[in-house]
PDB file of C-alpha atoms in Angstrom:
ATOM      1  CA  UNK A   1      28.614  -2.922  11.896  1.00 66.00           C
ATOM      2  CA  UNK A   2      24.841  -2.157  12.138  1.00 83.00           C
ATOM      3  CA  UNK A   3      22.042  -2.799  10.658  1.00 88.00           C
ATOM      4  CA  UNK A   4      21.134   0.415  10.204  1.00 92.00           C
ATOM      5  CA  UNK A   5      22.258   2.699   7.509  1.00 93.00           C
ATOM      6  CA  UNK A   6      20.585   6.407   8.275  1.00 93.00           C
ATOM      7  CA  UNK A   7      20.578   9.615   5.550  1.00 92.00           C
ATOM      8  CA  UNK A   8      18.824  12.779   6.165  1.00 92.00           C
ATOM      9  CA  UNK A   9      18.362  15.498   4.167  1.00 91.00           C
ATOM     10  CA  UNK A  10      17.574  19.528   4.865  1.00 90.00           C
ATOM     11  CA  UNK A  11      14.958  21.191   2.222  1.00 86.00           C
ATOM     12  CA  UNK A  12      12.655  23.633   2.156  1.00 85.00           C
ATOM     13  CA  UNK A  13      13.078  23.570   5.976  1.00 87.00           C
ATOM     14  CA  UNK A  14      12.577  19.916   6.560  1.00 91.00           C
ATOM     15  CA  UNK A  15      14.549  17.076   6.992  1.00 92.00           C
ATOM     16  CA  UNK A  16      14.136  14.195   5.070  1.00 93.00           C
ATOM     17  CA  UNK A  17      15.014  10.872   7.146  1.00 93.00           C
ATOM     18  CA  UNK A  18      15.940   7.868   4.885  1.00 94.00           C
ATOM     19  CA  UNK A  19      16.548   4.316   6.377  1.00 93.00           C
ATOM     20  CA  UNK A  20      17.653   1.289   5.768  1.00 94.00           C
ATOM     21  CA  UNK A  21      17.565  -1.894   7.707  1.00 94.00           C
ATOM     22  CA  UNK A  22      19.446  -5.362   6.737  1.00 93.00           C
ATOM     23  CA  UNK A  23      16.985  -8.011   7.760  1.00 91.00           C
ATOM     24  CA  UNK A  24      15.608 -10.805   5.986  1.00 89.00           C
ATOM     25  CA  UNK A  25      11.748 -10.450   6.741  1.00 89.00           C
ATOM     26  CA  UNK A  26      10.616 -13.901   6.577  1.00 88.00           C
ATOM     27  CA  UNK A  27       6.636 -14.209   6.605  1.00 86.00           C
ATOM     28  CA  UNK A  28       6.746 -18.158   7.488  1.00 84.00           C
ATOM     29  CA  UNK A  29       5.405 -19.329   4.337  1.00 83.00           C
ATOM     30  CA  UNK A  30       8.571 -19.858   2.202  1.00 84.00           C
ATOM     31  CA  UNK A  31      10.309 -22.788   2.085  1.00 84.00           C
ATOM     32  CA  UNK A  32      13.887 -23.653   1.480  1.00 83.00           C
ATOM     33  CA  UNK A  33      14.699 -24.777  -1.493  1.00 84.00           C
ATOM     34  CA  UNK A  34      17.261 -27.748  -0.101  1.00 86.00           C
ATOM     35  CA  UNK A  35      15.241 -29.310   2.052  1.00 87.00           C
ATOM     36  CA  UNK A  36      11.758 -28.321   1.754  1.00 85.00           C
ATOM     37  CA  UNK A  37      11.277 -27.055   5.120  1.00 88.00           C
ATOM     38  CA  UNK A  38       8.980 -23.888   6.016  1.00 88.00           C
ATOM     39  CA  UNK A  39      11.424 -21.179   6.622  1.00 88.00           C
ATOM     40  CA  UNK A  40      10.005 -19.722  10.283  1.00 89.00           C
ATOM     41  CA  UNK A  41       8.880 -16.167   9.752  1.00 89.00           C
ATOM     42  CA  UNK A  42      11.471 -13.391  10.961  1.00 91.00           C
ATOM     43  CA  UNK A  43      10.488 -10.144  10.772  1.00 91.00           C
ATOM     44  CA  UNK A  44      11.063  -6.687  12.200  1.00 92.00           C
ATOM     45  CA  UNK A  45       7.465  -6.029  15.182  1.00 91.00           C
ATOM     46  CA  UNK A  46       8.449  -2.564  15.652  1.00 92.00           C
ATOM     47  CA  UNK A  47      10.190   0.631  14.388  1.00 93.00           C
ATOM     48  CA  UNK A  48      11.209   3.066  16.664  1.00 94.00           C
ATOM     49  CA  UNK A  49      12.596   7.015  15.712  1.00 93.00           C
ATOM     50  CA  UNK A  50      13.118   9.637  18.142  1.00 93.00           C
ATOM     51  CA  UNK A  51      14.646  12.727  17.848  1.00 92.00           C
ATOM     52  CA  UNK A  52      16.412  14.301  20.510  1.00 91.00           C
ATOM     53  CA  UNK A  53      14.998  11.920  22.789  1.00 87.00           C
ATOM     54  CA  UNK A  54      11.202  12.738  21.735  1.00 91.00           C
ATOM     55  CA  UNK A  55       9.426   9.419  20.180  1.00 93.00           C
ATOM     56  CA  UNK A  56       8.358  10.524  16.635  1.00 93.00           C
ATOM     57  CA  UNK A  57       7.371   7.476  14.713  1.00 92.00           C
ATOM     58  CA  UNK A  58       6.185   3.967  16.357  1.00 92.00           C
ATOM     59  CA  UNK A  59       5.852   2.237  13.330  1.00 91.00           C
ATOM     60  CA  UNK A  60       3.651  -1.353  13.971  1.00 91.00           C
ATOM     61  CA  UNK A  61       5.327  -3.528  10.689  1.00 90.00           C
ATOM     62  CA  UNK A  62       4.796  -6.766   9.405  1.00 87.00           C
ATOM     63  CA  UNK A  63       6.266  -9.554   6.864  1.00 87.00           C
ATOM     64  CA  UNK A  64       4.535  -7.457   4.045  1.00 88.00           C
ATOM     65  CA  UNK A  65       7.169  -5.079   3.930  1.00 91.00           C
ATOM     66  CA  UNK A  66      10.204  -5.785   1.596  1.00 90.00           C
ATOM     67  CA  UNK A  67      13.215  -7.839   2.118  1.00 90.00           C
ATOM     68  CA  UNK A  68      15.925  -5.668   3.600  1.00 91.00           C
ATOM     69  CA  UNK A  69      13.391  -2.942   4.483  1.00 93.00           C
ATOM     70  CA  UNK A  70      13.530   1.029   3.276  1.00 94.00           C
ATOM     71  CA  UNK A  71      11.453   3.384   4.981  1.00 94.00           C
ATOM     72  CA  UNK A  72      11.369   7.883   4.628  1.00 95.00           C
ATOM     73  CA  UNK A  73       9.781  10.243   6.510  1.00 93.00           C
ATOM     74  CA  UNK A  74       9.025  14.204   6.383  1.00 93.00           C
ATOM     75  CA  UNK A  75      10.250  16.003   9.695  1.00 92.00           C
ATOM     76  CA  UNK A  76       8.898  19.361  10.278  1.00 90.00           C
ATOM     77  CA  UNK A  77      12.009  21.448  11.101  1.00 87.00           C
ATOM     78  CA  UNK A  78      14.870  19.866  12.512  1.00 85.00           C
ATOM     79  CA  UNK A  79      18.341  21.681  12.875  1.00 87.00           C
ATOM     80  CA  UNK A  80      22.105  20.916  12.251  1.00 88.00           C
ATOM     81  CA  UNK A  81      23.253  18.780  15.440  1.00 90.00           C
ATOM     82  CA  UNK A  82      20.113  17.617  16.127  1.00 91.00           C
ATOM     83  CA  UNK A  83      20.456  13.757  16.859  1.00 93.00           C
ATOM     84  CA  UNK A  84      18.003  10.823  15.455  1.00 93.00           C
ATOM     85  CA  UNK A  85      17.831   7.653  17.009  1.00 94.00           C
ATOM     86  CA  UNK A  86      16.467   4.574  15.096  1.00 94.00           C
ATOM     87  CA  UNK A  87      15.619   1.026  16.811  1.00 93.00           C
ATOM     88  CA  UNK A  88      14.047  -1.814  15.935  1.00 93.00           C
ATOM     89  CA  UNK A  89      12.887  -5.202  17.404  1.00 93.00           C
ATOM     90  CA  UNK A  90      12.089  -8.308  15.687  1.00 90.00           C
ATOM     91  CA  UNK A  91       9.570 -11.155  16.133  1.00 90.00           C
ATOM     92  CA  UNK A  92      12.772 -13.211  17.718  1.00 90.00           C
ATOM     93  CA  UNK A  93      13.760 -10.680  20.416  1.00 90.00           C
ATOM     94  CA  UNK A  94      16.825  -9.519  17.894  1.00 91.00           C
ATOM     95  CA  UNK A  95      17.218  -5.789  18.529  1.00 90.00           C
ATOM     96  CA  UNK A  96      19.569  -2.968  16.972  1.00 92.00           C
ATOM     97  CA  UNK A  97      20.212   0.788  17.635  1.00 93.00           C
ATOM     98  CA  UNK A  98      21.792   3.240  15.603  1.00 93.00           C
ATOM     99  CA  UNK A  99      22.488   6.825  15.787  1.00 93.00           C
ATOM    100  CA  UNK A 100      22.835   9.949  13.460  1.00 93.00           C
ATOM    101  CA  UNK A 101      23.345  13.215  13.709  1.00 93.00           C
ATOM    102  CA  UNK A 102      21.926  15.429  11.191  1.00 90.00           C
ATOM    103  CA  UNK A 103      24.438  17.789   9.396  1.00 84.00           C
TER     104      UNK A 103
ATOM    105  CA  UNK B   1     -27.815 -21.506 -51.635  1.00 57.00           C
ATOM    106  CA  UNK B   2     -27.714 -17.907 -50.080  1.00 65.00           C
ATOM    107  CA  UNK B   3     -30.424 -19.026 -47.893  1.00 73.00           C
ATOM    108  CA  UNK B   4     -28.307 -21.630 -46.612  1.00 80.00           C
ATOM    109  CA  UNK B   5     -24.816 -19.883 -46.558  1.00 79.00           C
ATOM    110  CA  UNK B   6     -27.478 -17.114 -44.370  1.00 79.00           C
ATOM    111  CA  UNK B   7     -29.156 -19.612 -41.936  1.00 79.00           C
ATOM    112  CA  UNK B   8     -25.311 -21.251 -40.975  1.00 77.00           C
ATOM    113  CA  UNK B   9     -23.395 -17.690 -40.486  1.00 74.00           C
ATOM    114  CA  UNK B  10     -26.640 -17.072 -37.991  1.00 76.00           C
ATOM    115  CA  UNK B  11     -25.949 -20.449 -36.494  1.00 74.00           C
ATOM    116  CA  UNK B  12     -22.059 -20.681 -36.258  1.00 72.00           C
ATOM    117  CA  UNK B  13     -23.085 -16.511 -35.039  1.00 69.00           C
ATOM    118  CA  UNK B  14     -24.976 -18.007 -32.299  1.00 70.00           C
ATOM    119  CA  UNK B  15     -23.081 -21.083 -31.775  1.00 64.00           C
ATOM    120  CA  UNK B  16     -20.180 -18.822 -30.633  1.00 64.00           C
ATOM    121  CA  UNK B  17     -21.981 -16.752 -28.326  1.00 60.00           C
ATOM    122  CA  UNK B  18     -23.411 -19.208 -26.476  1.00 60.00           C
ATOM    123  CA  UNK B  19     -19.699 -21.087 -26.055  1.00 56.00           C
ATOM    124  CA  UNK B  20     -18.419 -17.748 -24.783  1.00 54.00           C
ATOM    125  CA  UNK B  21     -21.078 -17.496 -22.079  1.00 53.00           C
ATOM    126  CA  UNK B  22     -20.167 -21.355 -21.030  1.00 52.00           C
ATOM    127  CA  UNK B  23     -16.590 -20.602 -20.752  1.00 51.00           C
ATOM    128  CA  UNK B  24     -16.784 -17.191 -19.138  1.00 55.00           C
ATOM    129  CA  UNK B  25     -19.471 -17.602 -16.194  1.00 57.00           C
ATOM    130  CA  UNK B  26     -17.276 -20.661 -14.163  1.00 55.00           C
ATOM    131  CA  UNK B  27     -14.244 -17.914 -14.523  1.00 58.00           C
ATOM    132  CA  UNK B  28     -16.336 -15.326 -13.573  1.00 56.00           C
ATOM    133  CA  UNK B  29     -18.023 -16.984 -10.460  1.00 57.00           C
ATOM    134  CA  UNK B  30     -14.867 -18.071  -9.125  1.00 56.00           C
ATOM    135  CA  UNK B  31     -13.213 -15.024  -9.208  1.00 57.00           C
ATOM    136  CA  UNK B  32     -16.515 -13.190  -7.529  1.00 52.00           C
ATOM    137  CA  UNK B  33     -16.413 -15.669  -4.844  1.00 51.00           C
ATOM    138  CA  UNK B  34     -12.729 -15.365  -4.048  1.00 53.00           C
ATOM    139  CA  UNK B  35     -13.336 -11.702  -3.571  1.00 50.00           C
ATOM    140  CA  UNK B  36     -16.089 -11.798  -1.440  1.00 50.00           C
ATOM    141  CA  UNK B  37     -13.669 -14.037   0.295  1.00 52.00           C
ATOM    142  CA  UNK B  38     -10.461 -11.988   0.790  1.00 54.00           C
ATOM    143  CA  UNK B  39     -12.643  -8.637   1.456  1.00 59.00           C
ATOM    144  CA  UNK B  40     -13.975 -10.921   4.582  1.00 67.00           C
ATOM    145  CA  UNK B  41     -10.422 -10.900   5.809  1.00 71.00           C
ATOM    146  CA  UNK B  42     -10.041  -7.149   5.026  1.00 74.00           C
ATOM    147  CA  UNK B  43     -13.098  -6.379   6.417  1.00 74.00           C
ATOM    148  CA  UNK B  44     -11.906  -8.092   9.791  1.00 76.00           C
ATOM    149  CA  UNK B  45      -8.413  -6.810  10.112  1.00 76.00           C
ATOM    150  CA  UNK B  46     -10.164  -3.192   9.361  1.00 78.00           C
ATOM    151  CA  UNK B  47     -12.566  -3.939  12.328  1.00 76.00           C
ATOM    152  CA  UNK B  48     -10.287  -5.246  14.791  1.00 76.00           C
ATOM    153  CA  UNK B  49      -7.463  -2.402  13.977  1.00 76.00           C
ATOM    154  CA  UNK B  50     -10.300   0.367  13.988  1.00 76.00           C
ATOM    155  CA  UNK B  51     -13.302  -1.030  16.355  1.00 74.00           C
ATOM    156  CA  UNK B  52     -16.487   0.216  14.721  1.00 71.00           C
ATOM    157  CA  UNK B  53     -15.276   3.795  13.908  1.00 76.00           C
ATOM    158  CA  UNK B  54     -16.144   5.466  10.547  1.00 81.00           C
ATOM    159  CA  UNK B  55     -13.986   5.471   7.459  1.00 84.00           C
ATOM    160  CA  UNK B  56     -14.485   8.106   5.269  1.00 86.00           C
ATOM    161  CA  UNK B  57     -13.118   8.107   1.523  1.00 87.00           C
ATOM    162  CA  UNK B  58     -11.117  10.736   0.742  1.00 86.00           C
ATOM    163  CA  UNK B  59      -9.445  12.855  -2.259  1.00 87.00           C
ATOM    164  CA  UNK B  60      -6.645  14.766   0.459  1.00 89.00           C
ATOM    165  CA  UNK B  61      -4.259  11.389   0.583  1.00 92.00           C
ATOM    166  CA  UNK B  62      -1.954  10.645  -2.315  1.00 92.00           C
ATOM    167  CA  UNK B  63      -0.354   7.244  -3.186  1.00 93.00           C
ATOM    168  CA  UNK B  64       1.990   6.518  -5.307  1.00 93.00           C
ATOM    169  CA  UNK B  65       2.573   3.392  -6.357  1.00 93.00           C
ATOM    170  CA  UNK B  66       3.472   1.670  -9.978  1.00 92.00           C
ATOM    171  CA  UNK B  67       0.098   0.937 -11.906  1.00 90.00           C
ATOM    172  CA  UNK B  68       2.090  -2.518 -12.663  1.00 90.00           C
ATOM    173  CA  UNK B  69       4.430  -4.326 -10.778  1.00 87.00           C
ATOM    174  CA  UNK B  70       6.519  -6.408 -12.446  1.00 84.00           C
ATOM    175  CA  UNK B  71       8.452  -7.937  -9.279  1.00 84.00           C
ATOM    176  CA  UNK B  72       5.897  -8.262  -6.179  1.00 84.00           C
ATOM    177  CA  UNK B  73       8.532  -8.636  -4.419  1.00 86.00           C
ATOM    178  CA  UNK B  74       9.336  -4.633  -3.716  1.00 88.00           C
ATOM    179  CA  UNK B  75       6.873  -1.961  -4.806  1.00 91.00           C
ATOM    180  CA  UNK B  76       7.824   1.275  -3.575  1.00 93.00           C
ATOM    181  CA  UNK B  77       4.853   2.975  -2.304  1.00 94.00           C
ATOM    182  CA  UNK B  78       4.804   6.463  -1.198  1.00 95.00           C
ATOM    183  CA  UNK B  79       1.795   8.323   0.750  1.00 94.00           C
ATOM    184  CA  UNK B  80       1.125  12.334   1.229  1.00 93.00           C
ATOM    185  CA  UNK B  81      -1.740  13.619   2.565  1.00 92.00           C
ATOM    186  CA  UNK B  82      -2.764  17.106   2.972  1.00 91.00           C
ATOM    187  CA  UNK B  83      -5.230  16.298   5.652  1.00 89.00           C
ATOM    188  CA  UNK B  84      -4.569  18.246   9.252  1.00 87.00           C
ATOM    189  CA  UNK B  85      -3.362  16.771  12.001  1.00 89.00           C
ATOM    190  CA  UNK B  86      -2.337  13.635  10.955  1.00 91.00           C
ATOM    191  CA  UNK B  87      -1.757  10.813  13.767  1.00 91.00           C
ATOM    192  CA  UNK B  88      -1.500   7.360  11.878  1.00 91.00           C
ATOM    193  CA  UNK B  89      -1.014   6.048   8.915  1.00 92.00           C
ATOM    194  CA  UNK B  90      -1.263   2.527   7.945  1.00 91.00           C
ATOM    195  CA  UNK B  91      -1.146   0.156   4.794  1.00 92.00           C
ATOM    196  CA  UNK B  92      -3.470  -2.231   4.161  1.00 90.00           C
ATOM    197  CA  UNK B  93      -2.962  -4.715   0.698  1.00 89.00           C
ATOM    198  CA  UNK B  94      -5.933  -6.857   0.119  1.00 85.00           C
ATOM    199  CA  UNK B  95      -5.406  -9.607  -1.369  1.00 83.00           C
ATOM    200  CA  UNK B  96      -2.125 -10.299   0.570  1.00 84.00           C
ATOM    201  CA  UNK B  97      -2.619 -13.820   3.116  1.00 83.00           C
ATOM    202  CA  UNK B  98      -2.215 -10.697   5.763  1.00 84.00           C
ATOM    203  CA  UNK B  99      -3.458  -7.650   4.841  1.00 85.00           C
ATOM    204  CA  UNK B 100      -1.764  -5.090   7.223  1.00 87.00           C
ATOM    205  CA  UNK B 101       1.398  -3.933   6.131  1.00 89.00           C
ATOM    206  CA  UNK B 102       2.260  -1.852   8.743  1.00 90.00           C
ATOM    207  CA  UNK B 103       1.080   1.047  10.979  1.00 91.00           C
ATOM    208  CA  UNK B 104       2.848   4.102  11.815  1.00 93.00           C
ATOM    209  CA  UNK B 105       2.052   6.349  14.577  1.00 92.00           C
ATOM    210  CA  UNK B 106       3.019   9.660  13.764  1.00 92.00           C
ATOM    211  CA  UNK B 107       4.111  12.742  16.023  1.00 91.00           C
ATOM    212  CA  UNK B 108       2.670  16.696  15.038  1.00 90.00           C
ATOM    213  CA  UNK B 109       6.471  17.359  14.634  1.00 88.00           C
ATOM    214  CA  UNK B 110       6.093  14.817  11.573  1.00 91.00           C
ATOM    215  CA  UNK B 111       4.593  16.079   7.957  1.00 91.00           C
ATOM    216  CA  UNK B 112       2.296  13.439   6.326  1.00 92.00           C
ATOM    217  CA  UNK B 113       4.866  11.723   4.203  1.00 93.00           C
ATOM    218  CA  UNK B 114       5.712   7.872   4.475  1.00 93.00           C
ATOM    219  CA  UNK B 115       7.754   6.124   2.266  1.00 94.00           C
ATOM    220  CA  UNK B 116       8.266   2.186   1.599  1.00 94.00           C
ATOM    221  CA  UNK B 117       8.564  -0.769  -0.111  1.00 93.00           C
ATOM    222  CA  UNK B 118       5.831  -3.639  -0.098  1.00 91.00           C
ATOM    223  CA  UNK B 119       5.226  -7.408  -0.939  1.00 89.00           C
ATOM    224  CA  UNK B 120       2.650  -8.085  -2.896  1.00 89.00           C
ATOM    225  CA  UNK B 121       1.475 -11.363  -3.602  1.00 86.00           C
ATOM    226  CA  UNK B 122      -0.829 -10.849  -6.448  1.00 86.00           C
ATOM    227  CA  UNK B 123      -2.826  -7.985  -8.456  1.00 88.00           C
ATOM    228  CA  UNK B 124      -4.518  -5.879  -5.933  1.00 88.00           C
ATOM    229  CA  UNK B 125      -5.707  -3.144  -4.379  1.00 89.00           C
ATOM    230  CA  UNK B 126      -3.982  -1.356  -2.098  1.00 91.00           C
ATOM    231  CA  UNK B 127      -5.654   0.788   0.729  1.00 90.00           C
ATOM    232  CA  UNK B 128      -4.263   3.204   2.892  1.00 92.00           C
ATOM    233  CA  UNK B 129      -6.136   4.512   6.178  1.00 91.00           C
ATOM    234  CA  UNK B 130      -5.280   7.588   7.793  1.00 92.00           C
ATOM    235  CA  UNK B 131      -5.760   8.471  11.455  1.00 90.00           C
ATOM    236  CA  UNK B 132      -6.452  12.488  11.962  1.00 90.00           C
ATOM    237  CA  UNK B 133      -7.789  13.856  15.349  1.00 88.00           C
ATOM    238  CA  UNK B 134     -11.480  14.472  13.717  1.00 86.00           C
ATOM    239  CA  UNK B 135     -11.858  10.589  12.363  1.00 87.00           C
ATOM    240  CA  UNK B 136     -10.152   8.147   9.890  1.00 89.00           C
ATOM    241  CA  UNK B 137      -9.854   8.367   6.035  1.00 91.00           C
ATOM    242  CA  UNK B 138      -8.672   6.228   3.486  1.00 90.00           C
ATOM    243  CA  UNK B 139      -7.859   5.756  -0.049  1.00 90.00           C
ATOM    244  CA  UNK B 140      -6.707   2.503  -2.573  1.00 88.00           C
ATOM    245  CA  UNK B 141      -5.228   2.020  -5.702  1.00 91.00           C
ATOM    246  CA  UNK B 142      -4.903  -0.777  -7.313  1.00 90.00           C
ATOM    247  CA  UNK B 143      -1.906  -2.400  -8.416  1.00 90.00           C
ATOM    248  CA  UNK B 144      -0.977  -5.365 -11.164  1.00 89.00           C
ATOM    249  CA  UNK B 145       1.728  -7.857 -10.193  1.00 88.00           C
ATOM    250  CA  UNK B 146       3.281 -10.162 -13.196  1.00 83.00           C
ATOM    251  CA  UNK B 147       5.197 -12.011 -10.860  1.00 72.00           C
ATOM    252  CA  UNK B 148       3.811 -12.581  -7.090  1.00 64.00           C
ATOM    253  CA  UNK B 149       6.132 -11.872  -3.945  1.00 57.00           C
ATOM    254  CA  UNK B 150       5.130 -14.120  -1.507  1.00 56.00           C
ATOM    255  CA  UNK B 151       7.731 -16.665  -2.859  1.00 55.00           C
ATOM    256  CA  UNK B 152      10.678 -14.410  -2.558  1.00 49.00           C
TER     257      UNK B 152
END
């Protein structure tokens, strides 16, 4: 099972690509509520999309996005078959790939 | 007697005034110096993300973003431009411990549409800066926050 759940969506001659990632994003300055202990920060470095192969979005993030992040984005065009990669990498060396293929 | 019933309304009329002053000025200073403060750190992410280039306000980017958030925790945010040639886009929240929020490098094949969902500790603005091949323009809003999301 990934972590990656991908939607798109033709209108008006775009494509709408919808994502959403299962991840805790930690920013290191919670602490558990057990034990007291600083929870170390966890959280996704970099956001990859390519479609058909072509890098589209290199997306820099941080802690300051949103526990089990959502992210959308406006492609010009984009035809039936046409596949969409989405990657991501996390402060920990974690990693996850997933594919779609828009309808 | 209606002299004297005058004379302590203009007193107690007084009196008051001057307690508001008292209690409003230590507030006041306080919350001027912790913004000179956090704009510091805003000031520095913006210069060592963006070197000494120019950043021009503009009317051409939209945000939307709830006026007031009741749960800091999430805040959707959503940014449109209708600038040309859009290359970047990134989200800046100021009064956040770390004010990037991300920055996204966009392709020409992309419109200028990003959509997410922020943390926000407490009531602030939030700026977005937009990279297009002629320079860099931004735009803020600000945002309330009943309940911060740095503890969630």
């Amino acid at each position: 099972m990934s972590s990656i759940k991908i939607r798109t969506k033709r209108m008006d001659g775009n494509t709408q690509i919808r994502m959403l990632i299962a991840h805790p994003m930690e920013h290191g300055r919670n602490r558990d509520t057990k034990t007291n202990a600083l929870i170390p920060a966890h959280f996704i470095q970099k956001l990859t999309v390519e479609h058909n192969k072509n890098v589209i979005i290199t997306g820099n993030t941080g802690a300051n996005i949103s526990k089990d992040p959502f992210f959308a984005f406006t492609l010009k065009g984009g035809n039936a078959g046409d596949k969409i990669t989405i990657s991501w990498v996390d402060n920990l060396g974690n990693q996850d790939t997933q594919e779609h293929i828009i309808k | 007697m209606t002299d004297n019933r005058r004379a302590f309304i203009k007193k107690s009329v007084a009196l008051s005034g001057y307690s508001l002053i008292a209690l409003a000025s230590p507030e006041a200073s306080a919350e001027w110096l912790a913004e000179t403060t956090t704009t510091d750190i805003l000031q520095q992410t913006l210069k060592r993300l963006f070197k000494d280039q120019e950043i021009i306000e503009s009317d051409q980017i939209d945000i939307q973003i709830p006026k007031t958030a009741e749960n800091g925790a999430s805040v959707p945010i959503t940014v449109t431009s209708s600038l040309n040639n859009v290359e970047g886009i990134s989200i800046l929240i100021e009064k956040n411990p770390i004010p990037l929020v991300a920055k996204f490098e966009l392709s020409p094949d992309l419109a200028p549409f990003v959509s997410t969902r922020l943390k926000i500790a407490e009531t602030s603005a939030v700026a977005v800066i937009v990279e297009t091949n002629e320079g860099f323009y931004t735009a803020s809003k600000k945002v309330m926050v009943t309940l911060g999301g740095c503890e969630l």
